[in-house]
């Protein structure tokens, strides 16, 4: 067994509005880069097969699983993590506030990924049906809530639109 | 206005919704290293050689350790004599994933590279994965010195054969309650930092004091030098009260290398290294009369323990046998069990731990009686229920005395919400139409044992005690800190316990903070498990708060020159009853409580503090009636849950929003067990088939239905809140409701049972046979 020589590459990201230029090991996953170099630990890791979605962030406005993107692939991109959300509900976005109002979280571990997936969903589909919501968060696992209250949380956000979100 | 019973929003949410939570892997102290464990690739083998030279030579690798480096250290605590688990495999490996070596490196990437470079050679041994194989006469034995694969046997005193024969009819069922993985979305993680002051271990764990007690003993240090902190914990479901080797080795290695050592499991590691749950086989015999009266039940349990008996794993079958008769008055009940080791991941608690297994089997049996007698399943249940006037009800097992319940009322409410008669009529219509999907209706009138527990109960699982602690401390401004010994992992302790304390103290919710999860600052605790949070911990908070209020009233009375008996407290102030103008704020009372010159003579400075250990005279017994309607596609065998009605009785509800959330989550795991999940091994090799989330089907949002929640309330007489606990209810009640519905849908084909998970393939094969 041999070890591949590691190659370091300079990348430049805009993370939550701030420009960040660093050198990374070419094999570094975006999620590890965000957590360990940017120290944005709100983005979590729950699997190693891209199933759980706990690591969901927005890359140029679209939701991605940051365990499935290399940091170098994100070079030049704008990244939004859970720490980068802000809105009119005491600083929360309607999606965050919906989760609070409807008890859409328990242990909170899947929550940042779930909130980012829901945020992305509502950007694309401002008024989704229940089925569209369930399909829209299909890539995100929650082991605590049984999902109904998450669906209700997203509905809450739909019913409380924010300026600048979606149509 | 009372906060107990109100849908109060959670205190936990703002930090968790903004990425402000602190989970173990979020911590990164200076000079932190990363540990990766090298797991066995064989299910049963002799280790012939371990070569770590290549791994050690890698830049960034700090060290590699094997069992040979740990000869001075004992096996993991709580083991079964003769079947103890070493922290790293010693000579023999007994399941795939069993840690054989550990690598510590500068970061997780290097550690993973080095772990892959550790060269371990094995001489394979014959493998057993099922209890059936493991107990066959010529089975290979995991622990040759023990002589067999059977760990414990509790035999039957009376096999009830004569009673069964005397009944009008009898029936048998052989059921498999399959192995499940808990899959908290946060896997096992810990961070050990051993400094000159001693050890601090951050661990994602349900019972930090429990871990501290055993860890300090294992490390042979005083508990004062062993601090365990459970920060935010990303789910547990029973899988985080287990003695994993990583929790013991990370501290040891931190001491050796004098740097912090972090371990954070990958999901693929977690699937084989975190304890699994369930894995029981039941052989059931029931005797009954033509009118549906059940007269005798024989309940034989075989528990797969996995490769090493876990203290909780050994107790699962005890709980199953205790709850064997469910909510029914059955004159003769006999149970027996044996526990068996196999070449699989160890089995321990998983949401419900022994009770889902019992509820599933008795509810399947009652449906079988209905089928054989031709009676409606609801009718058979009503005929056999323990009546509401029969509590406290002594069962077939002496420690088990049901506290309270109203099973007929719960069922009636469930049938009403289910529109039972209407759905039965619809079913009859659909059965006559070969083009229509199959409709099935399933009931589950479940009962569980919770609120752990009376003195001696948790001690049997290796815990220090069965009480739970609370400490209420008033700050000089009249705000309050409530410390609780139980440490949450999603339950919402910060919210529910603040509600309870607020009602008792008259201090507003926003001025109460609940703290837990740190052995250095929180008085001795037990932990969060067995649906004990509200009944035990919550009751401790209630009584401790009441004790503080008594003393606060003395101070307020002294300040107001009134009698303490004439005082009321509300909205952060004390009032003289009938003279609302005569009052003093909680803040003034609290301030005075620290000033000896302003205190009544019987009190000292700092008196507004109380601590207590809440003991329970008995367990609590949450119950409920769940109803499920499924439709089955005749061509594909796919099951759709059309309706899922959940009537719970958990006694007093502190926060309906959180209680409902607990039920939903438990039901989701119950439905998942019924339809989707099951840990599988390849027979003969013991290789896991479900080693990642690609192969182990954790449901996502489109896989699960909406739930219709209902509630009845009978109070628990055994604690001051009247609460029974709610955390495990859903997982206990749901599997039988779903499987009963599926078997009901398949009744026209003569199907009397299908084992879980009831996959489309299993149903399709049944339908194919009848086409």
PDB file of C-alpha atoms in Angstrom, chain B residues 173-178 280-282 284 360-361 364 673-677 735 739 742-743 746 751-763 766:
ATOM      1  CA  UNK B 173     -46.336 -18.030  15.907  1.00  0.00           C
ATOM      2  CA  UNK B 174     -42.619 -17.937  15.214  1.00  0.00           C
ATOM      3  CA  UNK B 175     -41.593 -14.291  14.888  1.00  0.00           C
ATOM      4  CA  UNK B 176     -38.332 -12.605  14.085  1.00  0.00           C
ATOM      5  CA  UNK B 177     -37.880  -9.132  15.550  1.00  0.00           C
ATOM      6  CA  UNK B 178     -35.060  -8.157  13.287  1.00  0.00           C
ATOM      7  CA  UNK B 280     -34.910 -11.403  19.093  1.00  0.00           C
ATOM      8  CA  UNK B 281     -36.639 -14.536  17.901  1.00  0.00           C
ATOM      9  CA  UNK B 282     -39.954 -15.358  19.582  1.00  0.00           C
ATOM     10  CA  UNK B 284     -45.298 -18.030  20.928  1.00  0.00           C
ATOM     11  CA  UNK B 360     -45.120  -6.474  18.647  1.00  0.00           C
ATOM     12  CA  UNK B 361     -45.527 -10.122  19.568  1.00  0.00           C
ATOM     13  CA  UNK B 364     -49.555 -10.050  16.517  1.00  0.00           C
ATOM     14  CA  UNK B 673     -38.615  -1.265  11.379  1.00  0.00           C
ATOM     15  CA  UNK B 674     -41.897  -2.575  10.005  1.00  0.00           C
ATOM     16  CA  UNK B 675     -41.225  -1.647   6.375  1.00  0.00           C
ATOM     17  CA  UNK B 676     -37.627  -0.721   5.635  1.00  0.00           C
ATOM     18  CA  UNK B 677     -34.840  -1.405   8.069  1.00  0.00           C
ATOM     19  CA  UNK B 735     -44.495  -1.842  14.260  1.00  0.00           C
ATOM     20  CA  UNK B 739     -47.661  -5.256  10.228  1.00  0.00           C
ATOM     21  CA  UNK B 742     -50.436  -5.569   6.071  1.00  0.00           C
ATOM     22  CA  UNK B 743     -51.393  -9.043   7.291  1.00  0.00           C
ATOM     23  CA  UNK B 746     -53.314 -10.093   2.787  1.00  0.00           C
ATOM     24  CA  UNK B 751     -51.588 -15.042   5.126  1.00  0.00           C
ATOM     25  CA  UNK B 752     -51.314 -15.066   8.917  1.00  0.00           C
ATOM     26  CA  UNK B 753     -47.891 -13.524   9.364  1.00  0.00           C
ATOM     27  CA  UNK B 754     -45.070 -11.789   7.476  1.00  0.00           C
ATOM     28  CA  UNK B 755     -41.772 -10.998   9.190  1.00  0.00           C
ATOM     29  CA  UNK B 756     -40.371  -7.469   9.299  1.00  0.00           C
ATOM     30  CA  UNK B 757     -39.206  -5.588   7.357  1.00  0.00           C
ATOM     31  CA  UNK B 758     -42.212  -6.231   5.148  1.00  0.00           C
ATOM     32  CA  UNK B 759     -40.604  -5.274   1.869  1.00  0.00           C
ATOM     33  CA  UNK B 760     -42.455  -5.003  -1.445  1.00  0.00           C
ATOM     34  CA  UNK B 761     -40.534  -8.102  -2.544  1.00  0.00           C
ATOM     35  CA  UNK B 762     -41.910 -10.224   0.308  1.00  0.00           C
ATOM     36  CA  UNK B 763     -45.460  -9.109  -0.483  1.00  0.00           C
ATOM     37  CA  UNK B 766     -46.970 -13.835  -1.644  1.00  0.00           C
TER      38      UNK B 766
END
